[in-house]
C-alpha cells in the first residue's frame, strides 16, 4: 500500500509550507541563543561545580530513560533536562581543577567552530565535496608542519585522536617498510609507550611478541644503547626490525625520549621512526616545549592531539608524515563511484587516512588560532609548565611527601611516604588518598605506577587554573593523607603530624 503522505503528522515546529525536520527562522534563532547561553553559563560558572559527577546507570536511566518519542517535545524542557541530568553528570575535563589523565581545557572559539561546521554540514573528504574546508585544513596543516620542522613534502590529516593517528602511522610504516607483510617484523618502544600501540598493531596483523617494550632509564626515557643492542640481536636471529616508536610526552610522566639519538639509530638501521606526541607534541608553540622536543623534525611520522595541549574541544587529532607520498600511496584507492573526484588535481583528504566521509575538524584549530593568535597559545602552554613547577616546589616542602618524577611538559608525580609502612600499605594508602580527594568534588587527580610503586599524578595544562587552586588541592591532599595515616597506623598521633 502506498504511503498517504498527506495524512502524516506534522511537527508543531513546522508550518504547512515547511518540509519535515524543518524549523522556522525565529525558532532556530531562539533555540540557538538558548544553547549558547547554556555554554557561556557553563564556561563562566564552572568553578561552582564539582569536577567529578558520576551517577550510576540505574539512576540516570530513571530520569533519562524514555520510549522513542513519536511527537515533538518542548525545547526548553529538553535543554533543561540536558543541563540538569547530562551536563551535570559528567567529569568536567575543562574544569580548572581537573588534573587527571590529560585534561581537555577546550576554548569557546573552538566550540563556535564546531557549531559552524555542523550547522553548515561540511563534508571534508574530497575537494569537490568541500573545497573551502579542504583549503583550511591544508593551511592549518602547513602551520603545524612549519612548527614541527618537517620538510615541504610532508603531508597530514586531521582525525579523531592519538589512537587513530597511531593506526594511520603504523599502517603507513608497514606499507613502506614491509610491503604489508608483517611476518617476523619487529616494532620497538619503551615500557612507557601508550597501550594503544599494541591494539593498533594487532589490528594490522602483528602478534604480541612482535612488539618489544624496552625498560626506560631513571627519567623514564627510552635507552638508545638498549635499543641498538636489541635491534642487532634480533637481526642476528633472522627477524625484521622495521619501526621504532618514541614518546614525545608520555602519559605517566610527560617524559620525551632522546629523539636525536634514536633518529640516528633509525637512519643507520633504515627503520621507520614514529613519534607519539598525542600529548606532548602540542608544546611546539612554546620555547620550553620546543627545546624539550628537539629532534621531532627528524621522525618519519608524528601523531599529535589538538584536543589536548592545543586546547581544542573533543575530538581533534592529527597525524603528519614526513614524506607525504608514503601516506597517500598507503590509503588512496579507486572505485567507479569515485571517478568524479579522481578527475580533480586538487588533494582529496580521503586519500590520506581511513575515512572517506570526514567532518571539518581542522576548523576549530584554525578558528582558535585566528581568534586568539599563536602568542596566546604559547602563553597558555607556558602557564601549564609553570603550574607543574609550582606543584613540585610545594610537594617537596610538605612533610612525608616525596617528588617521584620532576615536572616534564606539565606532568608531575609524587607520593605520600610516611614512616612505618611497608610497600604494599604505602601503595594502598596513596590510592585511598586519591579516591578520597576525588570524592570531595573539589578537584581530580589520578594514581599510576612508576618503578612498581603507586604514585599520585597531576597534569596541569589548563591555563585557567589559579595558583591558589594548586595550593588548595595540595593542602587538601596533605590533610587527607595525614588523616588517613592516623586512622591506619597511629593510635595516639603525635602533635607533630
Coordinates of C-alpha atoms in Angstrom, one line a residue:
X1 CA 0.0 0.0 0.0
X2 CA 1.3 3.4 -0.9
X3 CA 2.0 5.8 2.0
X4 CA -0.5 8.6 2.2
X5 CA 1.9 11.4 3.0
X6 CA -0.9 13.9 3.2
X7 CA -2.0 12.3 6.4
X8 CA 1.4 12.3 8.0
X9 CA 1.5 14.2 11.3
X10 CA 3.4 17.5 11.2
X11 CA 5.7 18.8 13.8
X12 CA 4.5 21.6 16.0
X13 CA 7.6 23.4 14.8
X14 CA 6.7 23.1 11.1
X15 CA 4.0 25.0 9.2
X16 CA 2.0 23.5 6.4
X17 CA 4.5 25.0 3.9
X18 CA 7.6 23.5 5.6
X19 CA 9.2 20.1 4.9
X20 CA 9.6 17.6 7.7
X21 CA 12.6 18.2 10.1
X22 CA 12.5 21.9 9.4
X23 CA 12.2 24.8 11.8
X24 CA 11.3 28.4 11.1
X25 CA 14.0 31.0 11.3
X26 CA 12.6 32.5 14.6
X27 CA 12.5 29.2 16.3
X28 CA 16.0 28.3 15.2
X29 CA 17.4 31.6 16.5
X30 CA 15.6 31.2 19.8
X31 CA 17.0 27.7 20.3
X32 CA 20.5 28.8 19.2
X33 CA 20.5 31.7 21.7
X34 CA 19.4 29.4 24.5
X35 CA 22.0 26.8 23.7
X36 CA 24.8 29.5 23.5
X37 CA 23.6 30.9 26.9
X38 CA 23.9 27.4 28.3
X39 CA 27.5 27.1 27.1
X40 CA 28.5 30.5 28.3
X41 CA 27.0 29.9 31.7
X42 CA 29.0 26.7 31.9
X43 CA 32.2 28.3 31.0
X44 CA 31.8 31.3 33.3
X45 CA 30.4 29.4 36.3
X46 CA 32.4 26.2 36.0
X47 CA 34.3 26.7 39.3
X48 CA 30.9 26.5 41.2
X49 CA 30.6 22.9 40.1
X50 CA 32.2 19.7 41.3
X51 CA 34.9 18.3 38.9
X52 CA 33.7 14.8 39.1
X53 CA 30.0 13.9 38.9
X54 CA 29.2 10.3 38.0
X55 CA 25.8 8.8 38.9
X56 CA 25.0 5.1 38.4
X57 CA 23.5 3.9 35.2
X58 CA 20.4 2.9 37.1
X59 CA 20.0 6.5 38.5
X60 CA 20.4 8.0 35.0
X61 CA 18.1 5.5 33.4
X62 CA 15.5 6.5 35.9
X63 CA 15.5 10.2 34.8
X64 CA 16.5 9.9 31.2
X65 CA 15.1 6.5 30.0
X66 CA 12.0 7.1 27.9
X67 CA 10.4 5.4 24.9
X68 CA 11.1 6.6 21.4
X69 CA 9.2 9.9 21.1
X70 CA 6.5 9.9 18.4
X71 CA 5.7 13.6 18.9
X72 CA 8.0 16.6 19.4
X73 CA 8.8 17.7 22.9
X74 CA 9.2 21.3 24.2
X75 CA 12.7 22.6 23.6
X76 CA 13.0 24.4 26.9
X77 CA 12.2 21.2 28.7
X78 CA 14.8 19.3 26.6
X79 CA 17.6 21.8 27.2
X80 CA 16.7 21.9 30.9
X81 CA 17.0 18.1 31.2
X82 CA 20.3 18.2 29.4
X83 CA 21.7 20.8 31.7
X84 CA 20.4 19.0 34.9
X85 CA 20.8 15.4 34.1
X86 CA 23.5 15.1 31.4
X87 CA 25.9 18.0 31.5
X88 CA 25.9 17.9 35.3
X89 CA 26.6 14.2 35.3
X90 CA 30.0 14.2 33.6
X91 CA 33.5 14.7 34.6
X92 CA 34.4 18.3 33.6
X93 CA 37.7 17.8 31.7
X94 CA 37.7 21.6 31.2
X95 CA 37.4 22.4 34.9
X96 CA 40.4 24.4 36.2
X97 CA 40.9 21.8 39.0
X98 CA 40.8 18.8 36.7
X99 CA 44.4 17.4 36.8
X100 CA 43.7 13.7 35.9
X101 CA 44.7 11.9 32.7
X102 CA 45.4 14.7 30.1
X103 CA 42.8 17.5 30.5
X104 CA 41.0 18.9 27.6
X105 CA 40.6 22.6 28.5
X106 CA 38.9 23.5 25.3
X107 CA 38.0 27.1 24.3
X108 CA 35.0 29.0 23.3
X109 CA 36.2 29.8 19.8
X110 CA 36.7 26.1 19.1
X111 CA 33.2 25.4 20.3
X112 CA 31.8 28.0 17.9
X113 CA 33.8 26.4 15.1
X114 CA 32.1 23.1 15.9
X115 CA 28.7 24.9 15.7
X116 CA 29.6 26.3 12.3
X117 CA 30.9 23.2 10.7
X118 CA 27.9 21.2 12.0
X119 CA 25.4 23.9 11.1
X120 CA 26.8 24.0 7.5
X121 CA 27.1 20.2 7.5
X122 CA 30.5 20.4 5.9
X123 CA 31.9 17.3 4.1
X124 CA 35.7 17.3 4.1
X125 CA 36.6 14.0 2.4
X126 CA 37.1 15.3 -1.1
X127 CA 37.9 18.6 -2.8
X128 CA 34.7 18.6 -4.8
X129 CA 32.8 17.9 -1.6
X130 CA 34.4 20.7 0.4
X131 CA 37.0 22.8 -1.4
X132 CA 37.0 25.7 1.1
X133 CA 37.1 23.4 4.0
X134 CA 39.9 21.3 2.4
X135 CA 41.9 24.5 1.9
X136 CA 41.5 25.5 5.5
X137 CA 42.8 22.0 6.5
X138 CA 45.7 22.4 4.2
X139 CA 46.6 25.8 5.7
X140 CA 46.3 24.5 9.2
X141 CA 48.5 21.5 8.5
X142 CA 51.0 23.8 6.9
X143 CA 51.2 25.9 10.1
X144 CA 51.8 22.7 12.1
X145 CA 54.4 21.4 9.5
X146 CA 56.4 24.6 9.9
X147 CA 56.2 24.4 13.7
X148 CA 57.3 20.8 13.8
X149 CA 60.1 21.5 11.2
X150 CA 59.0 18.8 8.7
X151 CA 60.1 19.3 5.0
X152 CA 57.8 20.8 2.4
X153 CA 56.8 17.4 1.1
X154 CA 55.2 16.4 4.4
X155 CA 51.5 15.7 4.4
X156 CA 49.0 15.1 7.2
X157 CA 45.3 14.7 8.0
X158 CA 43.1 15.6 10.9
X159 CA 41.4 12.7 12.6
X160 CA 39.8 11.5 15.8
X161 CA 42.8 11.4 18.2
X162 CA 46.0 9.7 19.1
X163 CA 44.8 6.1 18.7
X164 CA 43.7 6.7 15.1
X165 CA 46.8 8.7 14.4
X166 CA 48.9 5.8 15.6
X167 CA 46.9 3.4 13.5
X168 CA 47.4 5.5 10.3
X169 CA 51.1 5.9 11.0
X170 CA 51.7 2.2 11.7
X171 CA 49.8 1.3 8.5
X172 CA 52.0 3.6 6.5
X173 CA 55.1 2.3 8.1
X174 CA 54.1 -1.3 7.4
X175 CA 53.3 -0.5 3.8
X176 CA 56.6 1.4 3.2
X177 CA 59.0 -0.9 5.1
X178 CA 57.4 -4.3 4.8
X179 CA 55.2 -4.2 1.7
X180 CA 52.3 -5.0 4.0
X181 CA 53.8 -8.4 5.0
X182 CA 54.4 -8.3 8.8
X183 CA 56.0 -11.8 9.0
X184 CA 58.9 -11.7 11.6
X185 CA 58.8 -7.9 11.7
X186 CA 59.6 -6.2 15.0
X187 CA 58.5 -2.9 16.5
X188 CA 60.4 -1.3 19.3
X189 CA 59.3 1.1 22.0
X190 CA 59.7 1.8 25.7
X191 CA 57.8 0.4 28.6
X192 CA 56.1 3.8 29.0
X193 CA 54.6 3.8 25.5
X194 CA 50.8 4.1 25.3
X195 CA 48.9 0.8 25.1
X196 CA 47.0 1.9 22.0
X197 CA 50.1 0.9 20.1
X198 CA 49.5 -2.8 20.9
X199 CA 45.9 -2.6 19.7
X200 CA 46.8 -0.8 16.5
X201 CA 49.5 -3.4 15.7
X202 CA 47.1 -6.2 16.4
X203 CA 44.6 -4.6 14.0
X204 CA 47.3 -4.5 11.4
X205 CA 48.1 -8.2 11.7
X206 CA 51.0 -8.2 14.2
X207 CA 51.4 -10.7 17.1
X208 CA 52.1 -9.6 20.7
X209 CA 55.7 -11.0 20.5
X210 CA 56.4 -8.6 17.6
X211 CA 56.3 -5.6 19.9
X212 CA 59.4 -5.2 22.1
X213 CA 59.0 -2.9 25.1
X214 CA 62.4 -1.9 26.4
X215 CA 63.0 -0.7 30.0
X216 CA 63.5 3.1 30.5
X217 CA 66.2 4.9 32.2
X218 CA 65.8 6.7 35.6
X219 CA 64.0 9.6 33.8
X220 CA 61.5 7.2 32.1
X221 CA 63.1 7.7 28.7
X222 CA 64.0 5.1 26.1
X223 CA 67.6 4.0 26.4
X224 CA 69.3 4.2 22.9
X225 CA 72.1 1.7 23.8
X226 CA 69.5 -0.9 24.7
X227 CA 67.6 -0.2 21.6
X228 CA 70.6 -0.6 19.3
X229 CA 71.7 -3.8 21.0
X230 CA 68.2 -5.3 20.7
X231 CA 68.0 -4.4 17.0
X232 CA 71.3 -6.1 16.4
X233 CA 70.3 -9.2 18.3
X234 CA 67.0 -9.5 16.5
X235 CA 68.7 -9.2 13.1
X236 CA 71.1 -11.9 14.1
X237 CA 68.0 -14.1 14.8
X238 CA 66.6 -13.6 11.4
X239 CA 63.9 -11.2 12.5
X240 CA 63.0 -8.0 10.6
X241 CA 63.3 -4.8 12.7
X242 CA 61.3 -2.1 10.8
X243 CA 60.0 0.5 13.2
X244 CA 60.7 2.4 16.4
X245 CA 58.0 4.3 18.3
X246 CA 59.3 7.1 20.5
X247 CA 57.4 9.2 23.1
X248 CA 57.1 12.9 22.8
X249 CA 55.5 13.3 26.2
X250 CA 54.4 10.1 28.0
X251 CA 51.1 9.9 29.8
X252 CA 52.7 8.8 33.1
X253 CA 55.5 11.4 33.5
X254 CA 55.5 13.7 30.4
X255 CA 59.0 12.5 29.5
X256 CA 60.3 12.8 26.0
X257 CA 62.6 10.1 24.6
X258 CA 66.1 11.1 23.3
X259 CA 64.8 11.9 19.8
X260 CA 68.0 12.9 18.1
X261 CA 69.9 9.7 19.3
X262 CA 67.0 7.4 18.4
X263 CA 66.7 9.1 15.0
X264 CA 70.3 8.4 14.3
X265 CA 69.9 4.7 15.1
X266 CA 66.8 4.5 12.8
X267 CA 68.7 6.3 10.0
X268 CA 71.6 3.9 10.4
X269 CA 69.4 0.8 10.5
X270 CA 66.9 2.0 7.9
X271 CA 63.9 1.8 10.3
X272 CA 60.7 3.9 10.4
X273 CA 60.6 6.3 13.3
X274 CA 57.2 7.3 14.6
X275 CA 56.7 9.8 17.5
X276 CA 53.6 9.5 19.7
X277 CA 53.2 13.2 20.5
X278 CA 49.4 13.0 21.2
X279 CA 50.0 14.9 24.4
X280 CA 53.4 16.5 24.4
X281 CA 54.0 17.5 20.8
X282 CA 51.4 20.2 21.2
X283 CA 54.1 22.1 23.1
X284 CA 55.8 23.1 19.9
X285 CA 54.1 26.5 20.3
X286 CA 56.2 27.5 23.3
X287 CA 60.0 27.8 23.7
X288 CA 60.4 25.4 26.7
X289 CA 58.4 22.8 24.7
X290 CA 60.4 23.3 21.5
X291 CA 63.6 22.8 23.5
X292 CA 62.5 19.5 25.0
X293 CA 61.1 18.3 21.6
X294 CA 64.4 18.9 19.8
X295 CA 64.7 16.2 17.1
X296 CA 61.0 15.9 16.5
X297 CA 61.6 17.2 13.0
X298 CA 63.6 14.0 12.2
X299 CA 60.8 11.5 12.7
X300 CA 59.0 9.8 9.8
X301 CA 55.6 10.2 11.3
X302 CA 54.1 12.1 14.2
X303 CA 50.8 11.9 16.0
X304 CA 49.5 14.9 18.0
X305 CA 46.2 15.8 19.5
X306 CA 45.0 19.4 19.3
X307 CA 42.2 18.4 21.8
X308 CA 44.9 18.1 24.4
X309 CA 47.6 20.8 24.6
X310 CA 46.3 22.9 21.8
X311 CA 43.1 23.5 23.8
X312 CA 40.5 22.3 21.3
X313 CA 37.2 20.7 22.0
X314 CA 36.9 16.9 21.5
X315 CA 37.7 15.4 19.2
X316 CA 40.7 16.7 17.2
X317 CA 43.7 14.6 16.4
X318 CA 46.3 14.8 13.7
X319 CA 48.9 12.7 12.0
X320 CA 51.7 14.0 9.9
X321 CA 54.1 12.0 7.7
X322 CA 57.5 13.3 6.6
X323 CA 57.1 12.0 3.0
X324 CA 53.5 12.8 2.0
X325 CA 53.7 10.3 -0.9
X326 CA 54.1 7.5 1.7
X327 CA 50.8 8.5 3.3
X328 CA 48.9 8.8 0.0
X329 CA 50.1 5.6 -1.5
X330 CA 49.1 3.7 1.7
X331 CA 45.4 4.9 1.8
X332 CA 44.5 6.0 -1.7
X333 CA 42.1 3.7 -3.6
X334 CA 39.8 3.8 -6.6
X335 CA 36.2 2.9 -7.3
X336 CA 33.7 3.5 -10.0
X337 CA 31.6 5.8 -7.8
X338 CA 34.7 7.9 -7.1
X339 CA 35.7 8.6 -10.7
X340 CA 34.3 12.2 -10.5
X341 CA 36.6 13.1 -7.6
X342 CA 39.6 11.5 -9.2
X343 CA 39.4 13.9 -12.1
X344 CA 40.5 16.8 -9.9
X345 CA 44.1 17.7 -9.5
X346 CA 43.4 19.0 -6.0
X347 CA 44.0 16.9 -2.9
X348 CA 41.3 14.7 -1.5
X349 CA 41.8 14.0 2.2
X350 CA 40.1 10.6 1.9
X351 CA 43.4 9.6 0.2
X352 CA 45.4 10.3 3.3
X353 CA 43.6 8.3 6.0
X354 CA 40.9 5.8 6.9
X355 CA 37.8 8.0 6.4
X356 CA 36.0 8.8 3.2
X357 CA 33.2 10.6 5.0
X358 CA 35.0 13.2 7.1
X359 CA 33.9 16.2 9.2
X360 CA 35.7 19.5 9.2
X361 CA 37.9 19.0 12.3
X362 CA 40.6 21.5 11.2
X363 CA 38.3 24.4 11.5
X364 CA 38.3 24.6 15.3
X365 CA 42.1 24.8 15.5
X366 CA 42.3 27.3 12.6
X367 CA 39.5 29.4 14.1
X368 CA 41.0 29.4 17.5
X369 CA 44.4 30.5 16.2
X370 CA 42.8 33.2 14.2
X371 CA 40.7 34.5 17.2
X372 CA 43.5 34.3 19.8
X373 CA 46.8 34.2 17.9
X374 CA 49.7 31.8 18.3
X375 CA 51.2 34.0 21.1
X376 CA 48.2 33.3 23.3
X377 CA 48.8 29.5 22.7
X378 CA 52.4 30.0 23.7
X379 CA 51.4 31.8 26.9
X380 CA 48.8 29.2 27.7
X381 CA 51.4 26.4 27.4
X382 CA 54.0 28.2 29.4
X383 CA 51.4 28.7 32.1
X384 CA 50.8 25.0 32.3
X385 CA 54.5 24.3 32.7
X386 CA 54.7 27.0 35.5
X387 CA 51.8 25.3 37.3
X388 CA 53.6 22.0 37.3
X389 CA 56.7 23.6 38.7
X390 CA 54.5 25.1 41.5
X391 CA 53.2 21.6 42.3
X392 CA 56.7 20.3 42.6
X393 CA 58.0 23.1 44.8
X394 CA 55.1 22.8 47.1
X395 CA 55.3 19.0 47.4
X396 CA 58.9 18.9 48.5
X397 CA 58.1 21.4 51.3
X398 CA 55.4 19.1 52.8
X399 CA 56.3 16.6 55.4
X400 CA 56.4 13.0 54.3
X401 CA 55.8 13.8 50.7
X402 CA 58.4 12.9 48.0
X403 CA 58.7 14.0 44.4
X404 CA 58.9 10.9 42.2
X405 CA 59.2 12.5 38.7
X406 CA 60.0 16.2 38.3
X407 CA 57.9 18.4 36.1
X408 CA 58.2 17.4 32.5
X409 CA 55.8 19.0 30.0
X410 CA 53.4 20.0 32.8
X411 CA 53.2 16.5 34.3
X412 CA 54.4 15.8 37.8
X413 CA 54.2 12.8 40.1
X414 CA 54.6 12.5 43.8
X415 CA 53.9 10.1 46.7
X416 CA 53.0 10.2 50.3
X417 CA 55.6 8.2 52.2
X418 CA 55.2 8.4 56.0
X419 CA 57.4 6.2 58.2
X420 CA 56.5 2.8 59.4
X421 CA 54.6 1.4 56.4
X422 CA 55.6 -1.4 54.1
X423 CA 55.4 -1.1 50.3
X424 CA 52.0 -2.7 49.9
X425 CA 50.5 -0.5 52.6
X426 CA 52.0 2.6 51.1
X427 CA 50.6 1.8 47.7
X428 CA 47.1 1.2 49.2
X429 CA 47.4 4.4 51.2
X430 CA 48.2 6.5 48.1
X431 CA 45.3 5.0 46.2
X432 CA 43.0 5.8 49.1
X433 CA 44.3 9.4 49.2
X434 CA 43.4 9.9 45.5
X435 CA 40.0 8.2 45.9
X436 CA 39.1 10.3 48.9
X437 CA 40.2 13.5 47.4
X438 CA 38.3 12.9 44.1
X439 CA 35.1 12.2 46.1
X440 CA 35.2 15.7 47.5
X441 CA 34.5 17.0 44.1
X442 CA 36.9 19.9 44.6
X443 CA 39.4 18.6 42.1
X444 CA 40.6 15.4 40.4
X445 CA 43.9 13.6 40.2
X446 CA 44.9 10.1 39.4
X447 CA 47.3 7.5 40.6
X448 CA 49.6 5.4 38.4
X449 CA 52.6 3.1 38.7
X450 CA 56.3 4.0 38.4
X451 CA 59.0 1.6 39.4
X452 CA 56.3 -0.7 40.7
X453 CA 55.2 1.9 43.2
X454 CA 51.8 3.7 43.3
X455 CA 52.3 7.5 42.8
X456 CA 49.9 10.4 42.5
X457 CA 50.0 12.2 39.2
X458 CA 48.9 15.7 38.2
X459 CA 48.7 17.2 34.7
X460 CA 48.4 21.0 34.8
X461 CA 47.8 22.1 31.2
X462 CA 44.6 24.1 31.9
X463 CA 45.8 27.8 31.6
X464 CA 42.8 29.0 33.6
X465 CA 44.0 27.2 36.8
X466 CA 44.9 29.7 39.5
X467 CA 48.0 29.3 41.8
X468 CA 45.6 29.4 44.8
X469 CA 43.8 26.4 43.4
X470 CA 47.0 24.4 43.1
X471 CA 47.8 25.2 46.7
X472 CA 44.3 24.3 47.9
X473 CA 44.4 21.0 46.1
X474 CA 47.8 20.1 47.6
X475 CA 46.7 21.2 51.0
X476 CA 43.6 19.0 50.8
X477 CA 45.7 16.1 49.6
X478 CA 48.0 16.6 52.5
X479 CA 45.2 16.8 55.1
X480 CA 43.5 13.7 53.7
X481 CA 46.9 11.8 53.6
X482 CA 47.7 12.6 57.3
X483 CA 44.2 11.9 58.4
X484 CA 44.2 8.5 56.8
X485 CA 47.7 7.8 58.2
X486 CA 46.4 8.5 61.7
X487 CA 43.4 6.2 61.1
X488 CA 45.5 3.4 59.6
X489 CA 48.6 3.4 61.8
X490 CA 48.8 5.8 64.7
X491 CA 46.6 5.1 67.8
X492 CA 47.6 8.3 69.5
X493 CA 49.1 10.6 66.8
X494 CA 51.9 12.8 67.9
X495 CA 51.3 16.6 67.7
X496 CA 53.9 17.0 65.0
X497 CA 51.9 15.0 62.4

